[in-house]
Amino acid sequence: MTAKIPTLDLTRNYGRIKEEILEALNTVLESQHFILGPDVAAFEKECESYLGGVSAIGCASGTDALLLALMALDIGEGDEVITTPYSFFATASCITRLGAVPVFVDVDPGTFNIDPVKALEAVTPRTKAFLPVHIFGQMTPLETVHEAFAARGISVVEDAAQAFGAWRKEGNQIRRAGAWGHIGCYSFFPTKNLGGYGDGGMNVTPEGSIADRIRKLRVHGAGTTYYHDEVGLNSRLDSLQAAILRVKLRHIEEWNEERRTVAGRYFALFAEKGLLGTVVPPQELEGNYHIYHQYVVKVPRRDELQAFLEGEGIVSRVYYPVSLHLQKCFSFLGYSEGDFPVSEQLSRETLALPVFPELTMEEQVRIVSAIGRFYGK
Ligand SMILES: Cc1ncc(COP(=O)(O)O)c(C=O)c1O
């Protein structure tokens, strides 16, 4: 029987770095320093030099990073935050948890990212923040709107949970995902391209006062232990995760490059099989360094294709079957079907194919051949 091809196989990645990881974990175990501590501080410093021009603050998850970011901007009851309906749930729940209102704006059909110009048109006197998501590992172009938002006193909070290491060229400058806006938010959930072996997250910001506030907010709002200036969260990155992430950060450039190689091979194989047109591959915007956190194609008869692939031992995923504005828990926002046609169409037509640095050419040939058989090519 042929082996199953998973969407992501973390065991192969572990095999490449096992010795380094065990050594790093052992150092933490010997120190018995598990919460925050030297490895967290070192990881934060290393992220700061990798991203450039920002302070980094580790926390317990990507969801908490989003929540901490909005709390640090004093976003609350009745404030509006403009964001995308085509993302993971946490992008919007962090807004409603603070009593603020997510104002959705439809996405671009090519990149699946929020259309920044339409986002600007959605500004009202109550808009406090713009929260773009760099979906599937490709940056939303922010250069056209960044200054316009800033001029209106609106903060840009980047959800870079899926885009660690992605970048975009602005003139001669390279802007890294998360390090462009007022606050960037990352997730180190194990399946992320920079993933720990448990939950983890991080905020980055170029503004010292915001960094200080987040540093306080992550430890119950205490500047000094047991002296609480405000009510914060208990959201700390633990040292074991930081030690793992430090090892992985050393390899992230190489792994992101390998993801791009995998994406390039898919494109060539689709072309070879005459599948381009039937299968619409991800579109990489000029000037973008897409890191293919997910490799998401648009296809006809998506659900049938997914079932067919499953029968061939190939696992694929649907991100996201329900747009955020149509989630049951957000019905109080008053949106209905048809409000964001692009996002809704993507939720019916997109399929995420296996993508990870260690995916082999042979596996990709199997995947594309199976897709070809399904469409009679
Ligand atoms: C776009 C996006 N935002 C936020 C999150 C939340 O991250 P976490 O799972 O670490 O809380 C995720 C990850 O699942 C995500 O993909």
PDB file of C-alpha atoms in Angstrom, residues 78 82 185 208-209 240 255 300:
ATOM      1  CA  GLY A  78     -18.063  50.335  20.732  1.00  0.00           C
ATOM      2  CA  ILE A  82     -11.562  46.882  10.317  1.00  0.00           C
ATOM      3  CA  CYS A 185       1.177  39.447  16.192  1.00  0.00           C
ATOM      4  CA  GLY A 208       8.706  51.584  23.183  1.00  0.00           C
ATOM      5  CA  SER A 209       5.677  52.689  25.198  1.00  0.00           C
ATOM      6  CA  LEU A 240      10.850  25.262  26.927  1.00  0.00           C
ATOM      7  CA  TRP A 255      12.718  26.267   5.550  1.00  0.00           C
ATOM      8  CA  PRO A 300     -14.117  23.458  -9.261  1.00  0.00           C
TER       9      PRO A 300
END
